[in-house]
């Protein structure tokens, strides 16, 4: 979502929370009642897997085009509503507001844990899938919505798949934040009592302190997490000590927020590999392939993140950005013969 004004989000929240019928919901989402009910009764999804960074496969459940459009419209209003309901600990999946002093993003999340002796990271397993339909129903039956009759049910049907939040729809991120409100509140209260800092960026939870976070304290955290229906990933529970580099959502948080030590070297390797692939394709007469475009977008995303952390005038960032554009725009003389099979006839 693009950054909007505080007043715009206020208006959007007022609109979504004032709905009292399925007919009004249809008017808001610009869809006929019959089509909305059909999408809710028979949601169409394409499922596939993508590899995870740490191994294994991640299940993606991509909604049909019509369903995705409707959920995208609904998401705009839900995000505005959550902006005013957000917990003090939540930093991921939150809309931006122009001139907001309380910015919630991956950088401000890491900033909370700078200059602490100890850091505990806990990753939640199958985050979206842990939020079931009954929890989604409760979200819309409770504040700030307080929907009545069939309205909560049809929204729950639209936003869940196989009885849970799907991994791949526009509304799953904001609904997961709504579902975490109780957990965030309890963990924030525990953190305040223990003089810790606590933040959650989506499924990544971080606790920092100048005192040792002992096993009994860690059990207290996990007890709250499990009671709220979430499962910690045992392989991703990590306690950092005073002499260790501390990482929060990929950022180094020792004396300030920095990129992780291996981030820029790995990015440089990715750009070099991208350049090699482009040259190889050019020599073979291929103009473009889908997987190369996806890889290019991935590298560009990592480059943008580096610029966000380092700032855009950083010399190392500028050098990497220049290398990226050289990689994806090889000199014309490097192009081989153009194959008719690779020509984009549909442009």
Short mmCIF file of C-alpha atoms in Angstrom, two decimals:
data_model
loop_
_atom_site.label_atom_id
_atom_site.label_comp_id
_atom_site.label_asym_id
_atom_site.label_seq_id
_atom_site.Cartn_x
_atom_site.Cartn_y
_atom_site.Cartn_z
CA UNK A 1 0.00 0.00 0.00
CA UNK A 2 1.12 3.52 -0.74
CA UNK A 3 1.57 5.90 2.15
CA UNK A 4 -1.63 7.79 2.87
CA UNK A 5 -2.53 10.57 5.28
CA UNK A 6 -3.66 9.96 8.82
CA UNK A 7 -7.06 11.41 7.90
CA UNK A 8 -7.44 9.01 4.96
CA UNK A 9 -6.84 5.99 7.19
CA UNK A 10 -9.27 7.41 9.74
CA UNK A 11 -11.92 7.66 7.04
CA UNK A 12 -11.25 4.13 5.77
CA UNK A 13 -11.55 2.73 9.30
CA UNK A 14 -14.82 4.57 9.84
CA UNK A 15 -16.20 3.20 6.57
CA UNK A 16 -15.33 -0.47 7.19
CA UNK A 17 -16.48 -0.38 10.82
CA UNK A 18 -19.84 1.18 9.91
CA UNK A 19 -20.88 -1.65 7.57
CA UNK A 20 -23.94 -3.51 8.83
CA UNK A 21 -24.97 -5.81 5.96
CA UNK A 22 -23.62 -7.96 3.15
CA UNK A 23 -25.19 -5.53 0.69
CA UNK A 24 -23.14 -2.66 2.13
CA UNK A 25 -20.02 -4.83 1.99
CA UNK A 26 -20.70 -5.52 -1.71
CA UNK A 27 -21.02 -1.81 -2.39
CA UNK A 28 -17.70 -1.17 -0.65
CA UNK A 29 -15.91 -3.94 -2.56
CA UNK A 30 -17.57 -3.04 -5.88
CA UNK A 31 -18.98 -6.49 -6.53
CA UNK A 32 -22.47 -7.97 -6.90
CA UNK A 33 -23.95 -9.86 -3.98
CA UNK A 34 -24.33 -13.01 -6.04
CA UNK A 35 -20.68 -12.98 -7.14
CA UNK A 36 -19.42 -12.24 -3.62
CA UNK A 37 -21.44 -15.12 -2.17
CA UNK A 38 -20.12 -17.41 -4.90
CA UNK A 39 -16.51 -16.43 -4.17
CA UNK A 40 -17.08 -17.06 -0.46
CA UNK A 41 -18.81 -20.42 -1.03
CA UNK A 42 -16.37 -21.70 -3.63
CA UNK A 43 -13.02 -19.92 -3.22
CA UNK A 44 -10.64 -20.73 -6.06
CA UNK A 45 -6.94 -21.16 -5.24
CA UNK A 46 -3.87 -22.37 -7.08
CA UNK A 47 -1.45 -24.10 -4.73
CA UNK A 48 2.28 -24.61 -5.29
CA UNK A 49 5.49 -24.69 -3.29
CA UNK A 50 8.60 -22.52 -3.30
CA UNK A 51 11.93 -23.35 -1.64
CA UNK A 52 12.71 -21.81 1.75
CA UNK A 53 16.07 -20.15 2.41
CA UNK A 54 16.85 -22.60 5.21
CA UNK A 55 15.73 -25.66 3.23
CA UNK A 56 12.35 -27.32 2.80
CA UNK A 57 9.34 -26.07 0.88
CA UNK A 58 6.84 -23.29 1.57
CA UNK A 59 3.24 -23.85 0.50
CA UNK A 60 1.74 -20.93 -1.42
CA UNK A 61 -2.02 -20.66 -1.91
CA UNK A 62 -2.67 -18.07 -4.59
CA UNK A 63 -6.27 -16.88 -4.99
CA UNK A 64 -8.00 -16.60 -8.34
CA UNK A 65 -7.85 -13.23 -10.07
CA UNK A 66 -11.39 -12.22 -9.07
CA UNK A 67 -10.89 -13.22 -5.44
CA UNK A 68 -7.53 -11.46 -5.28
CA UNK A 69 -9.06 -8.21 -6.54
CA UNK A 70 -11.82 -8.33 -3.92
CA UNK A 71 -9.40 -9.19 -1.11
CA UNK A 72 -7.07 -6.40 -2.25
CA UNK A 73 -9.89 -3.88 -1.87
CA UNK A 74 -10.88 -5.30 1.51
CA UNK A 75 -7.25 -5.22 2.65
CA UNK A 76 -7.04 -1.45 2.14
CA UNK A 77 -9.81 -0.92 4.70
CA UNK A 78 -8.59 -3.58 7.13
CA UNK A 79 -5.08 -2.09 7.11
CA UNK A 80 -6.50 1.33 7.96
CA UNK A 81 -8.51 -0.19 10.81
CA UNK A 82 -5.48 -2.04 12.19
CA UNK A 83 -3.37 1.12 12.06
CA UNK A 84 -5.48 2.49 14.92
CA UNK A 85 -5.69 -0.87 16.71
CA UNK A 86 -2.07 -1.98 16.39
CA UNK A 87 -0.21 -3.30 19.40
CA UNK A 88 2.89 -1.53 20.65
CA UNK A 89 4.93 -4.61 19.72
CA UNK A 90 3.83 -5.06 16.09
CA UNK A 91 6.19 -3.78 13.39
CA UNK A 92 5.44 -5.87 10.30
CA UNK A 93 2.60 -5.62 7.75
CA UNK A 94 1.59 -2.12 8.90
CA UNK A 95 0.64 0.68 6.52
CA UNK A 96 2.79 3.76 6.26
CA UNK A 97 1.43 7.19 7.13
CA UNK A 98 3.02 10.38 5.88
CA UNK A 99 5.00 12.26 8.54
CA UNK A 100 4.32 9.51 11.08
CA UNK A 101 6.70 9.76 14.06
CA UNK A 102 5.94 6.16 15.07
CA UNK A 103 7.09 4.41 11.91
CA UNK A 104 6.72 0.66 11.94
CA UNK A 105 9.05 -1.19 9.59
CA UNK A 106 11.91 -3.66 9.61
CA UNK A 107 14.42 -0.92 10.51
CA UNK A 108 12.48 0.58 13.44
CA UNK A 109 11.80 -2.96 14.66
CA UNK A 110 15.53 -3.68 14.85
CA UNK A 111 16.19 -0.26 16.40
CA UNK A 112 14.30 -1.31 19.55
CA UNK A 113 17.04 -3.80 20.40
CA UNK A 114 20.20 -1.73 19.92
CA UNK A 115 22.83 -1.75 22.69
CA UNK A 116 21.40 -4.64 24.72
CA UNK A 117 23.54 -7.31 26.35
CA UNK A 118 21.17 -10.18 25.58
CA UNK A 119 18.84 -10.89 22.68
CA UNK A 120 16.33 -13.72 22.34
CA UNK A 121 14.81 -14.45 18.92
CA UNK A 122 11.80 -16.74 18.49
CA UNK A 123 10.33 -17.66 15.11
CA UNK A 124 6.69 -18.78 14.83
CA UNK A 125 6.08 -21.90 12.74
CA UNK A 126 3.45 -21.87 9.95
CA UNK A 127 2.40 -18.40 11.04
CA UNK A 128 -0.59 -17.74 8.76
CA UNK A 129 -1.81 -21.34 8.92
CA UNK A 130 -1.90 -21.09 12.74
CA UNK A 131 -4.77 -18.58 12.51
CA UNK A 132 -7.97 -20.58 12.03
CA UNK A 133 -11.39 -19.59 10.75
CA UNK A 134 -12.88 -19.29 14.25
CA UNK A 135 -10.20 -16.75 15.17
CA UNK A 136 -10.95 -14.76 12.02
CA UNK A 137 -14.64 -14.91 12.86
CA UNK A 138 -13.87 -13.54 16.33
CA UNK A 139 -11.89 -10.66 14.81
CA UNK A 140 -14.93 -9.42 12.90
CA UNK A 141 -17.39 -10.11 15.72
CA UNK A 142 -15.24 -8.13 18.18
CA UNK A 143 -14.00 -4.53 18.28
CA UNK A 144 -13.47 -2.41 16.28
CA UNK A 145 -15.85 -4.09 13.78
CA UNK A 146 -18.61 -5.71 15.89
CA UNK A 147 -20.28 -7.13 12.79
CA UNK A 148 -23.61 -8.95 13.24
CA UNK A 149 -25.63 -11.73 11.57
CA UNK A 150 -24.01 -13.27 8.46
CA UNK A 151 -21.46 -10.52 7.83
CA UNK A 152 -18.63 -12.02 9.94
CA UNK A 153 -19.20 -15.43 8.37
CA UNK A 154 -19.01 -14.31 4.76
CA UNK A 155 -15.83 -12.28 5.41
CA UNK A 156 -14.29 -15.25 7.23
CA UNK A 157 -15.18 -17.47 4.24
CA UNK A 158 -13.60 -14.98 1.84
CA UNK A 159 -10.36 -14.61 3.80
CA UNK A 160 -9.70 -18.23 4.84
CA UNK A 161 -8.95 -21.40 2.89
CA UNK A 162 -9.19 -24.93 4.30
CA UNK A 163 -10.20 -23.41 7.64
CA UNK A 164 -7.15 -21.14 8.09
CA UNK A 165 -5.43 -18.04 6.75
CA UNK A 166 -3.83 -18.90 3.40
CA UNK A 167 -0.25 -18.06 2.52
CA UNK A 168 -0.68 -15.88 -0.55
CA UNK A 169 -3.71 -13.59 -0.14
CA UNK A 170 -3.62 -9.79 0.39
CA UNK A 171 -5.61 -10.00 3.65
CA UNK A 172 -3.65 -12.70 5.52
CA UNK A 173 -0.91 -10.34 6.81
CA UNK A 174 -3.26 -7.80 8.42
CA UNK A 175 -5.55 -10.51 9.80
CA UNK A 176 -2.55 -12.26 11.37
CA UNK A 177 -1.75 -8.97 13.13
CA UNK A 178 -5.31 -8.73 14.41
CA UNK A 179 -5.07 -12.33 15.63
CA UNK A 180 -1.85 -11.53 17.53
CA UNK A 181 -3.26 -8.63 19.55
CA UNK A 182 -3.87 -10.68 22.70
CA UNK A 183 -0.48 -12.40 22.50
CA UNK A 184 1.31 -9.09 21.90
CA UNK A 185 -0.46 -7.53 24.86
CA UNK A 186 0.51 -10.36 27.23
CA UNK A 187 4.11 -10.50 26.03
CA UNK A 188 4.43 -6.71 26.21
CA UNK A 189 3.21 -6.82 29.81
CA UNK A 190 5.69 -9.57 30.66
CA UNK A 191 8.48 -7.61 28.96
CA UNK A 192 7.61 -4.49 30.94
CA UNK A 193 7.73 -6.44 34.22
CA UNK A 194 11.11 -7.98 33.29
CA UNK A 195 12.58 -4.70 31.93
CA UNK A 196 12.89 -6.18 28.44
CA UNK A 197 12.20 -4.74 25.01
CA UNK A 198 9.78 -6.84 22.96
CA UNK A 199 8.84 -6.50 19.29
CA UNK A 200 7.28 -8.72 16.66
CA UNK A 201 7.88 -8.41 12.92
CA UNK A 202 5.32 -10.81 11.42
CA UNK A 203 6.43 -14.23 12.73
CA UNK A 204 9.80 -13.03 14.08
CA UNK A 205 9.70 -12.19 17.80
CA UNK A 206 12.61 -10.47 19.58
CA UNK A 207 13.25 -9.84 23.28
CA UNK A 208 16.28 -7.85 24.42
CA UNK A 209 17.63 -7.09 27.88
CA UNK A 210 20.70 -6.08 29.82
CA UNK A 211 20.08 -9.05 32.12
CA UNK A 212 20.33 -12.73 31.27
CA UNK A 213 17.06 -14.20 29.94
CA UNK A 214 17.12 -17.51 31.79
CA UNK A 215 15.34 -20.76 30.96
CA UNK A 216 12.42 -20.11 33.29
CA UNK A 217 11.81 -16.74 31.63
CA UNK A 218 11.96 -18.34 28.19
CA UNK A 219 9.40 -20.94 29.29
CA UNK A 220 7.07 -18.12 30.37
CA UNK A 221 7.30 -16.62 26.89
CA UNK A 222 6.66 -19.94 25.13
CA UNK A 223 3.73 -20.70 27.43
CA UNK A 224 1.97 -17.49 26.34
CA UNK A 225 2.75 -18.12 22.68
CA UNK A 226 1.36 -21.67 22.74
CA UNK A 227 -1.72 -20.67 24.75
CA UNK A 228 -2.57 -18.21 21.96
CA UNK A 229 -2.48 -20.99 19.37
CA UNK A 230 0.95 -20.33 17.85
CA UNK A 231 3.86 -22.76 17.61
CA UNK A 232 7.50 -21.68 18.09
CA UNK A 233 9.98 -23.20 15.67
CA UNK A 234 12.51 -24.99 17.95
CA UNK A 235 15.25 -24.66 15.33
CA UNK A 236 14.86 -20.88 15.28
CA UNK A 237 14.99 -20.06 18.97
CA UNK A 238 18.28 -18.26 19.49
CA UNK A 239 19.73 -16.51 22.54
CA UNK A 240 22.63 -14.10 21.90
CA UNK A 241 25.06 -13.20 24.69
CA UNK A 242 27.11 -10.06 25.43
CA UNK A 243 30.07 -11.02 23.22
CA UNK A 244 28.03 -12.07 20.19
CA UNK A 245 26.83 -10.12 17.16
CA UNK A 246 23.07 -9.77 17.56
CA UNK A 247 20.78 -10.12 14.54
CA UNK A 248 17.14 -8.99 14.38
CA UNK A 249 15.26 -9.78 11.14
CA UNK A 250 18.54 -9.86 9.24
CA UNK A 251 19.94 -6.65 10.75
CA UNK A 252 22.91 -6.26 13.08
CA UNK A 253 21.90 -4.41 16.28
CA UNK A 254 25.06 -4.06 18.35
CA UNK A 255 25.77 -0.32 18.76
CA UNK A 256 23.33 0.74 16.00
CA UNK A 257 21.35 -0.85 13.17
CA UNK A 258 23.58 -2.21 10.41
CA UNK A 259 23.29 -4.76 7.64
CA UNK A 260 24.36 -8.24 8.70
CA UNK A 261 28.11 -8.81 8.03
CA UNK A 262 27.50 -11.19 5.12
CA UNK A 263 24.70 -9.16 3.48
CA UNK A 264 26.73 -6.99 1.09
CA UNK A 265 29.20 -9.73 0.05
CA UNK A 266 26.27 -12.04 -0.75
CA UNK A 267 24.50 -9.26 -2.64
CA UNK A 268 27.63 -8.62 -4.68
CA UNK A 269 27.81 -12.34 -5.54
CA UNK A 270 24.14 -12.29 -6.59
CA UNK A 271 24.74 -9.31 -8.89
CA UNK A 272 27.77 -11.01 -10.44
CA UNK A 273 25.75 -14.19 -10.99
CA UNK A 274 22.92 -12.14 -12.51
CA UNK A 275 25.38 -10.56 -14.93
CA UNK A 276 26.72 -13.99 -15.94
CA UNK A 277 23.21 -15.29 -16.59
CA UNK A 278 22.25 -12.26 -18.69
CA UNK A 279 25.40 -12.61 -20.78
CA UNK A 280 24.81 -16.34 -21.26
CA UNK A 281 21.22 -15.77 -22.39
CA UNK A 282 22.27 -13.02 -24.76
CA UNK A 283 24.89 -15.26 -26.34
CA UNK A 284 22.24 -17.94 -26.89
CA UNK A 285 19.86 -15.46 -28.48
CA UNK A 286 17.30 -15.56 -25.68
CA UNK A 287 15.66 -12.26 -24.78
CA UNK A 288 13.87 -13.09 -21.55
CA UNK A 289 12.65 -15.94 -19.38
CA UNK A 290 10.21 -15.83 -16.48
CA UNK A 291 12.61 -17.30 -13.94
CA UNK A 292 15.30 -14.75 -14.83
CA UNK A 293 12.82 -11.90 -14.34
CA UNK A 294 11.94 -13.32 -10.93
CA UNK A 295 15.61 -13.60 -9.97
CA UNK A 296 16.22 -10.04 -11.18
CA UNK A 297 13.33 -8.78 -9.01
CA UNK A 298 14.69 -10.68 -6.01
CA UNK A 299 18.17 -9.14 -6.38
CA UNK A 300 16.65 -5.68 -6.91
CA UNK A 301 14.61 -6.12 -3.74
CA UNK A 302 17.72 -6.98 -1.73
CA UNK A 303 19.52 -4.00 -3.29
CA UNK A 304 16.65 -1.66 -2.32
CA UNK A 305 16.77 -2.98 1.23
CA UNK A 306 20.51 -2.23 1.37
CA UNK A 307 19.80 1.32 0.21
CA UNK A 308 17.07 1.68 2.84
CA UNK A 309 19.45 0.73 5.65
CA UNK A 310 22.64 2.37 4.35
CA UNK A 311 20.85 5.42 2.87
CA UNK A 312 20.86 6.22 -0.83
CA UNK A 313 24.02 8.34 -0.82
CA UNK A 314 26.21 5.59 0.66
CA UNK A 315 29.19 4.90 -1.62
CA UNK A 316 29.03 1.12 -1.24
CA UNK A 317 25.32 1.11 -2.06
CA UNK A 318 25.86 3.35 -5.11
CA UNK A 319 28.61 1.03 -6.34
CA UNK A 320 26.36 -2.03 -6.01
CA UNK A 321 23.45 -0.23 -7.67
CA UNK A 322 25.68 0.70 -10.63
CA UNK A 323 26.88 -2.91 -10.88
CA UNK A 324 23.27 -4.12 -10.86
CA UNK A 325 22.27 -1.88 -13.78
CA UNK A 326 25.37 -2.90 -15.73
CA UNK A 327 24.43 -6.54 -15.08
CA UNK A 328 20.90 -6.23 -16.45
CA UNK A 329 21.89 -3.94 -19.32
CA UNK A 330 24.90 -5.57 -20.98
CA UNK A 331 26.51 -3.67 -23.90
CA UNK A 332 24.74 -4.12 -27.23
CA UNK A 333 27.77 -5.76 -28.80
CA UNK A 334 27.48 -8.57 -26.22
CA UNK A 335 24.13 -9.66 -27.66
CA UNK A 336 24.19 -12.77 -29.80
CA UNK A 337 21.79 -13.65 -32.60
CA UNK A 338 18.17 -12.99 -31.69
CA UNK A 339 16.02 -16.13 -31.68
CA UNK A 340 12.44 -15.78 -32.93
CA UNK A 341 11.37 -18.22 -30.20
CA UNK A 342 12.32 -15.72 -27.50
CA UNK A 343 10.73 -12.67 -29.11
CA UNK A 344 7.92 -11.16 -27.00
CA UNK A 345 5.13 -11.14 -29.58
CA UNK A 346 2.51 -10.01 -27.10
CA UNK A 347 4.03 -6.59 -26.35
#
